[in-house]
Coordinates of C-alpha atoms in Angstrom, one line a residue:
M4 CA -65.2 20.9 7.8
N5 CA -68.2 21.7 5.8
A6 CA -69.5 25.3 5.3
G7 CA -71.9 26.3 8.0
E8 CA -70.7 23.7 10.5
T9 CA -69.4 24.8 13.9
I10 CA -66.0 23.9 15.1
P11 CA -65.5 22.2 18.5
V12 CA -63.1 23.9 20.8
T13 CA -61.3 22.6 23.9
V14 CA -59.9 25.0 26.4
L15 CA -56.7 23.7 28.2
G16 CA -55.9 25.2 31.5
G17 CA -53.6 24.5 34.4
S18 CA -51.0 26.2 36.6
L19 CA -47.5 27.2 35.4
G20 CA -45.4 24.0 35.2
A21 CA -48.3 21.6 35.4
G22 CA -47.4 20.2 32.0
K23 CA -49.9 21.8 29.6
T24 CA -47.4 22.2 26.8
T25 CA -46.2 18.6 27.1
L26 CA -49.8 17.5 26.9
L27 CA -50.4 19.7 23.9
N28 CA -47.4 18.4 22.1
H29 CA -48.6 14.8 22.8
L30 CA -52.0 15.8 21.3
L31 CA -50.4 17.2 18.1
T32 CA -48.2 14.2 17.7
H33 CA -51.0 11.7 18.1
A34 CA -53.8 13.7 16.3
G35 CA -53.9 11.2 13.5
D36 CA -55.9 12.5 10.5
R37 CA -57.5 15.3 12.5
D38 CA -56.6 18.9 11.5
I39 CA -56.0 20.7 14.8
A40 CA -55.6 24.4 15.2
V41 CA -53.9 25.6 18.3
L42 CA -53.9 29.0 20.0
V43 CA -51.2 29.4 22.6
N44 CA -51.1 32.1 25.2
D45 CA -48.0 32.9 27.2
M46 CA -47.4 35.6 29.8
G47 CA -43.9 36.5 28.8
S48 CA -42.6 39.0 26.2
V49 CA -41.4 35.9 24.3
N50 CA -44.1 33.3 23.7
V51 CA -42.1 30.3 24.9
D52 CA -45.0 27.9 24.9
A53 CA -45.8 28.7 21.2
E54 CA -42.2 28.1 20.2
L55 CA -42.2 24.7 22.1
V56 CA -45.4 23.7 20.4
A57 CA -44.1 24.8 17.0
D58 CA -40.8 23.0 17.4
E59 CA -42.4 19.7 18.2
S60 CA -45.2 19.7 15.6
D61 CA -45.8 20.0 11.9
L62 CA -47.3 23.4 12.5
A63 CA -45.4 26.6 12.5
V64 CA -46.1 29.8 14.5
G65 CA -48.5 31.7 12.3
D66 CA -49.6 28.6 10.5
G67 CA -52.3 27.2 12.7
V68 CA -50.6 28.4 16.0
T69 CA -51.6 31.9 16.9
E70 CA -49.5 33.8 19.5
L71 CA -51.1 36.1 22.0
S72 CA -48.4 37.6 24.3
N73 CA -48.2 40.0 27.2
G74 CA -51.5 39.3 28.8
C75 CA -54.0 36.8 30.0
I76 CA -56.5 35.7 27.4
C77 CA -59.4 35.5 29.8
C78 CA -59.1 39.2 30.7
E79 CA -56.8 41.8 29.1
L80 CA -56.5 40.0 25.8
Q81 CA -60.1 38.8 25.5
D82 CA -60.8 41.1 22.5
D83 CA -57.6 39.8 20.8
L84 CA -58.7 36.2 21.4
E85 CA -62.1 36.8 19.9
T86 CA -60.5 38.4 16.8
A87 CA -57.9 35.6 16.5
V88 CA -60.4 32.7 16.7
V89 CA -62.9 34.3 14.3
R90 CA -60.0 35.0 11.8
L91 CA -58.8 31.4 12.2
A92 CA -62.2 30.0 11.3
R93 CA -62.5 32.4 8.4
E94 CA -59.1 31.8 6.9
R95 CA -58.4 28.1 7.6
S96 CA -60.2 24.8 7.5
F97 CA -59.6 22.6 10.5
D98 CA -61.5 20.0 12.6
H99 CA -60.9 21.2 16.2
L100 CA -59.5 24.2 18.0
V101 CA -57.5 23.9 21.2
V102 CA -56.8 27.0 23.3
E103 CA -54.0 26.7 25.8
A104 CA -54.6 29.3 28.5
S105 CA -51.8 30.9 30.4
G106 CA -50.9 29.5 33.8
V107 CA -52.8 32.2 35.7
S108 CA -56.0 31.9 33.7
E109 CA -59.2 30.1 34.6
P110 CA -60.6 28.1 31.7
G111 CA -64.2 29.1 32.4
P112 CA -64.0 32.8 31.3
V113 CA -62.1 31.7 28.2
A114 CA -64.8 29.2 27.3
R115 CA -67.6 31.8 27.8
L116 CA -66.1 33.8 25.0
F117 CA -67.1 31.0 22.6
V118 CA -70.7 31.3 23.9
T119 CA -71.3 35.0 24.3
S120 CA -69.2 36.7 21.5
R121 CA -69.4 36.6 17.7
A122 CA -67.1 33.5 18.0
A123 CA -70.2 31.6 19.1
A124 CA -71.4 31.5 15.5
R125 CA -68.3 29.6 14.5
Y126 CA -67.5 27.4 17.5
D127 CA -69.0 25.1 20.1
V128 CA -67.3 24.4 23.4
A129 CA -66.4 20.7 23.5
G130 CA -64.7 20.7 26.9
L131 CA -62.6 22.5 29.5
A132 CA -59.6 20.5 30.5
T133 CA -57.4 21.3 33.5
V134 CA -53.9 19.9 34.0
V135 CA -53.0 19.5 37.7
D136 CA -49.5 19.2 39.0
S137 CA -50.2 16.4 41.4
R138 CA -47.2 17.1 43.6
L139 CA -48.0 20.8 43.9
F140 CA -51.7 20.1 44.6
A141 CA -50.8 17.6 47.3
D142 CA -48.4 20.0 48.9
T143 CA -50.7 23.0 48.7
F144 CA -53.7 21.2 50.2
G145 CA -52.0 18.5 52.2
D146 CA -49.2 18.4 54.7
G147 CA -46.4 19.4 52.3
D148 CA -44.5 22.6 51.7
P149 CA -45.2 23.9 48.2
E150 CA -42.4 25.7 46.4
R151 CA -44.9 28.3 45.3
T152 CA -47.8 29.8 47.2
V153 CA -48.8 32.6 44.9
A154 CA -49.3 33.1 41.1
E155 CA -48.4 36.2 39.3
E156 CA -51.0 38.1 37.2
A157 CA -50.4 39.8 33.9
D158 CA -50.1 43.2 35.6
G159 CA -47.5 42.0 38.0
S160 CA -49.8 41.5 41.0
V161 CA -50.1 38.2 42.7
R162 CA -52.9 36.0 43.8
P163 CA -52.9 32.9 46.1
L164 CA -52.0 29.8 44.2
S165 CA -54.5 27.8 46.2
D166 CA -57.3 30.0 44.8
L167 CA -56.2 29.5 41.2
L168 CA -55.8 25.7 41.6
V169 CA -59.3 25.3 43.1
E170 CA -60.9 27.5 40.5
Q171 CA -59.2 25.8 37.6
V172 CA -60.5 22.4 38.9
E173 CA -64.0 23.7 39.7
S174 CA -64.5 24.8 36.1
A175 CA -63.1 21.7 34.4
D176 CA -65.0 18.9 32.5
L177 CA -61.7 16.9 32.4
V178 CA -59.0 17.0 35.0
V179 CA -55.6 15.5 34.2
L180 CA -53.6 14.6 37.3
N181 CA -50.2 14.9 35.8
K182 CA -46.8 14.1 37.4
R183 CA -48.3 11.2 39.2
D184 CA -44.9 9.6 39.5
L185 CA -43.9 12.4 42.0
V186 CA -46.5 11.4 44.5
S187 CA -47.2 8.3 46.5
D188 CA -50.3 6.2 45.7
A189 CA -51.9 7.4 48.9
E190 CA -51.2 11.1 48.0
L191 CA -52.5 10.6 44.5
A192 CA -55.7 9.0 45.8
A193 CA -56.2 11.8 48.2
V194 CA -55.6 14.4 45.4
R195 CA -58.0 12.6 43.1
D196 CA -60.7 12.4 45.8
A197 CA -60.3 16.1 46.6
V198 CA -60.6 16.9 42.9
E199 CA -63.8 14.8 42.6
A200 CA -65.2 16.6 45.7
L201 CA -64.5 20.0 44.2
R202 CA -65.9 19.1 40.8
P203 CA -68.4 16.2 41.1
G204 CA -69.0 14.4 37.8
A205 CA -65.8 15.6 36.1
T206 CA -63.7 13.0 34.2
V207 CA -60.4 12.5 36.0
V208 CA -57.4 10.8 34.5
E209 CA -53.9 10.2 35.8
T210 CA -50.6 10.5 33.8
D211 CA -46.9 10.9 34.2
H212 CA -46.0 13.0 31.1
G213 CA -49.2 14.4 29.7
D214 CA -49.9 11.1 27.9
V215 CA -53.7 11.5 27.7
D216 CA -55.9 9.6 25.2
V217 CA -56.5 12.0 22.3
D218 CA -60.0 10.9 21.7
L219 CA -60.9 11.6 25.3
L220 CA -59.2 15.0 25.3
L221 CA -61.1 16.1 22.2
S222 CA -64.4 14.4 23.0
D223 CA -67.6 16.3 23.8
L224 CA -67.4 16.5 27.6
H225 CA -68.8 19.9 28.3
D226 CA -71.7 20.3 30.7
P227 CA -72.4 24.0 31.3
D228 CA -74.9 23.1 34.0
A229 CA -72.6 20.8 36.0
P230 CA -72.4 22.2 39.6
V231 CA -69.2 22.6 41.5
G232 CA -68.8 20.7 44.7
W233 CA -69.8 23.4 47.1
R234 CA -72.9 24.3 45.2
A235 CA -73.9 20.7 44.8
A236 CA -73.6 20.3 48.6
L237 CA -75.7 23.3 49.2
E238 CA -78.4 22.2 46.7
G239 CA -78.3 18.6 48.1
E240 CA -78.6 19.9 51.7
A241 CA -81.5 22.2 50.8
G242 CA -83.3 19.3 49.1
G243 CA -83.3 17.4 52.4
D244 CA -84.1 20.3 54.6
D245 CA -86.6 19.5 57.4
G246 CA -87.2 23.1 58.2
N247 CA -84.7 23.3 61.1
E248 CA -82.3 25.9 59.9
D249 CA -80.1 25.8 63.0
D250 CA -78.2 22.6 62.1
H251 CA -75.2 21.5 60.1
E252 CA -75.5 18.6 57.8
H253 CA -72.9 16.2 56.4
V254 CA -72.8 15.6 52.7
E255 CA -70.6 13.0 51.0
H256 CA -70.3 14.1 47.4
A257 CA -73.6 15.8 47.5
D258 CA -75.4 12.9 49.3
A259 CA -77.9 14.9 51.4
D260 CA -79.6 12.0 53.1
R261 CA -77.0 11.8 55.9
D262 CA -76.6 14.2 58.8
D263 CA -73.4 14.6 60.9
H264 CA -74.6 12.2 63.6
D265 CA -76.0 9.4 61.4
H266 CA -73.8 8.8 58.4
G267 CA -74.9 5.2 57.8
E268 CA -72.5 3.1 55.8
T269 CA -69.2 5.0 55.4
P270 CA -68.3 5.4 51.7
H271 CA -64.9 4.2 50.6
A272 CA -63.6 7.7 49.9
E273 CA -64.4 9.0 53.4
A274 CA -63.3 5.8 55.1
T275 CA -59.9 5.8 53.3
Y276 CA -59.1 9.5 52.7
G277 CA -61.6 11.4 54.9
V278 CA -62.7 13.7 52.1
T279 CA -66.2 15.0 53.0
S280 CA -68.3 18.0 52.8
F281 CA -70.8 19.5 55.1
V282 CA -73.1 22.6 55.2
Y283 CA -73.2 25.0 58.1
R284 CA -76.5 27.0 58.2
R285 CA -77.7 29.4 60.8
R286 CA -80.5 32.1 60.9
A287 CA -78.5 34.5 63.1
P288 CA -75.8 37.0 62.4
L289 CA -72.1 36.4 63.2
D290 CA -70.0 38.7 65.3
P291 CA -67.7 40.4 62.7
D292 CA -64.4 39.9 64.6
G293 CA -65.3 36.4 65.8
A294 CA -66.3 35.3 62.3
A295 CA -63.0 36.8 60.9
A296 CA -61.0 34.9 63.5
V297 CA -62.6 31.6 62.7
L298 CA -62.9 31.9 58.9
G299 CA -59.5 33.5 58.5
N300 CA -57.8 30.6 60.3
L301 CA -59.5 27.4 59.2
P302 CA -57.8 24.1 60.0
E303 CA -55.6 22.7 57.3
S304 CA -58.1 19.8 56.9
V305 CA -60.4 22.3 55.1
V306 CA -59.6 22.4 51.4
R307 CA -62.4 24.6 50.2
A308 CA -65.2 26.7 51.8
K309 CA -67.7 29.0 50.2
G310 CA -71.0 30.5 50.9
S311 CA -73.0 33.4 52.4
L312 CA -72.5 35.4 55.6
W313 CA -74.9 37.3 57.7
V314 CA -72.7 39.7 59.6
A315 CA -73.8 41.8 62.6
G316 CA -73.3 45.5 62.2
A317 CA -73.9 45.3 58.5
E318 CA -77.1 43.4 58.4
D319 CA -78.4 44.9 55.1
V320 CA -75.3 43.5 53.2
H321 CA -75.2 40.1 51.8
F322 CA -71.6 39.0 52.2
T323 CA -70.0 36.0 50.4
Y324 CA -67.1 34.0 51.7
S325 CA -64.5 32.1 49.7
Q326 CA -61.6 30.0 51.0
A327 CA -59.1 27.8 49.2
G328 CA -56.3 26.4 51.3
P329 CA -54.4 29.2 52.9
S330 CA -56.4 32.1 51.4
A331 CA -59.8 33.4 52.5
Y332 CA -61.8 36.4 51.4
V333 CA -65.1 38.1 52.3
A334 CA -66.8 40.2 49.5
A335 CA -70.0 42.4 49.5
A336 CA -72.4 40.9 47.0
G337 CA -75.1 43.6 47.4
P338 CA -78.2 43.9 49.6
W339 CA -80.2 41.0 51.0
V340 CA -83.5 40.8 49.4
A341 CA -85.0 41.3 52.8
S342 CA -83.4 44.7 53.1
R343 CA -85.0 46.0 49.9
P344 CA -88.4 47.9 49.8
E345 CA -91.4 45.6 50.3
F346 CA -92.6 45.9 46.7
E347 CA -89.2 44.8 45.5
Q348 CA -89.2 41.9 47.9
D349 CA -92.6 40.7 46.6
T350 CA -91.5 41.0 43.0
Y351 CA -88.3 39.2 43.5
R352 CA -90.0 36.4 45.5
R353 CA -92.6 35.9 42.8
N354 CA -89.9 35.6 40.2
H355 CA -87.8 33.3 42.4
P356 CA -90.1 30.9 44.1
E357 CA -87.1 28.7 45.1
L358 CA -85.7 31.5 47.3
D359 CA -85.1 30.2 50.9
W360 CA -87.2 32.7 52.9
H361 CA -87.8 33.0 56.7
D362 CA -90.8 34.7 58.1
D363 CA -88.8 36.9 60.4
H364 CA -85.4 37.2 58.7
G365 CA -86.2 36.8 55.0
D366 CA -83.2 35.5 53.1
R367 CA -80.6 36.6 55.7
R368 CA -78.6 33.6 56.8
T369 CA -75.1 32.2 57.2
E370 CA -74.8 29.3 54.8
L371 CA -71.3 27.8 54.3
V372 CA -70.1 24.7 52.6
F373 CA -66.8 23.1 53.8
I374 CA -64.9 20.5 51.8
G375 CA -61.9 18.8 53.2
R376 CA -60.1 15.7 54.6
G377 CA -60.7 14.5 58.1
M378 CA -62.5 17.7 59.2
D379 CA -63.8 17.9 62.7
E380 CA -67.2 19.2 61.7
D381 CA -68.6 19.5 65.2
A382 CA -65.6 21.5 66.4
L383 CA -65.8 23.8 63.4
A384 CA -69.6 24.3 63.8
A385 CA -69.1 25.0 67.5
A386 CA -66.3 27.6 66.8
L387 CA -68.7 29.5 64.6
D388 CA -71.7 29.0 67.0
A389 CA -69.6 30.7 69.7
H390 CA -69.8 34.0 67.7
L391 CA -73.5 34.0 66.9
L392 CA -75.4 37.1 68.0
D393 CA -79.1 38.0 68.2
P394 CA -80.5 39.8 65.1
G395 CA -80.1 43.5 65.5
A396 CA -77.3 43.2 68.1
D397 CA -74.9 46.1 68.4
A398 CA -71.7 45.4 66.6
N399 CA -69.0 47.1 64.5
A400 CA -68.4 45.6 61.1
G401 CA -65.8 48.3 60.3
D402 CA -63.4 46.3 58.1
Y403 CA -66.1 44.5 56.2
P404 CA -66.7 46.1 52.7
T405 CA -70.1 47.4 51.8
D406 CA -69.7 48.5 48.2
P407 CA -70.9 45.6 45.9
G408 CA -67.9 43.7 44.6
A409 CA -65.5 45.1 47.2
E410 CA -63.6 42.4 49.2
V411 CA -61.3 42.0 52.2
A412 CA -58.7 39.3 52.8
L413 CA -59.1 37.3 56.0
A414 CA -56.1 35.2 55.2
E415 CA -53.4 35.2 52.5
P416 CA -50.2 33.3 51.8
T417 CA -47.2 35.0 53.4
R418 CA -44.5 33.9 50.9
E419 CA -42.5 36.9 49.7
R420 CA -43.1 38.3 46.2
E421 CA -39.4 37.7 45.3
S422 CA -39.9 33.9 45.6
V423 CA -42.4 33.9 42.8
P424 CA -40.9 32.4 39.6
T425 CA -41.1 34.9 36.7
T426 CA -43.3 33.8 33.9
G427 CA -41.4 32.7 30.8
A428 CA -38.2 32.3 32.8
T429 CA -38.4 28.5 32.8
P430 CA -40.6 26.7 30.3
E431 CA -42.9 23.9 31.5
G432 CA -40.8 20.8 32.1
G433 CA -41.0 17.6 30.1
R434 CA -43.9 16.2 32.1

């Protein structure tokens, strides 16, 4: 690397046991004449992953492999990560940096460090790669029974595994469907189609044991402006809006030119696997209890749902909703623009001419994207419609949070904490 040149960095993510370390060892074994620096993060007191990488490569821990233990590099150890990568660039000459995030990390926050911190002067993000355990993904979002339903955080708390799997996919430029030998062809195709719906435009490859083309893994794939599936569906639906807000529109991979009653020619993905997305939009508030009953118990056909809620009884609060498989949350995002003083509304609208504004209700609306396989869109829309109220209707939104950032769980996995494998107890298998 010449002085003054930035170093490309690839962030490697994926759940515990997905096969990240196996893929990383494959990379180091087949790196050719490239000089690769590797930063490995592990959640245990002993950095098992770093030892595995060191054992199977020409590098030694401390000689191009930097250990960060006892925390997640996208949160608690972010300062240490910044220090480590800046020091690596200062003390060593290498062609590419690969950061293996822990199994409970999302690659997006890790990548942002290379854009927003002093590390940005030395590095450019080349790509965010997520390794998916195809068997676990198929069981979590299909008809199977996953061995794990929660993931353990650095502080010992747990979060739904479905949330983590979806967020890791949604932030990826490259998705590696690993352990493809453990799923049927139909299951793999369904997993792939769900992944492509969650992250349109991402490169998706399939493998058994992390055997991914090194040139592809290290190539410049990063697109910081690439939308996730739910946002692409929202933007596509808005682009085809005919002014009728009280409708729901079907979108097949962000194709906004079809509505739910006139799909035209059925795409292969929908015809074969039934993976579709649609937008539910209403200019009326939802009854709090009724909304919680529906959105906290979505059918298994819904893989992902996300968007905004207008809730009766708390009509000044803009709520956001997020669902991934068996978990669902509502969070307070702050006030609607329409609930602010008039001069603030005018200023905001001048600065955001794209804001969807209604003469009577302002930006208040319920706007939800649903992504899934074989969803009964009409039934889901009808279930929500049954709980619509008139603006200003008397209602009690007691359990809904009002402080910005606060959230409430509508649904969570019920697997007992004791069933969660402890991190570091079993290293990622040879897949």
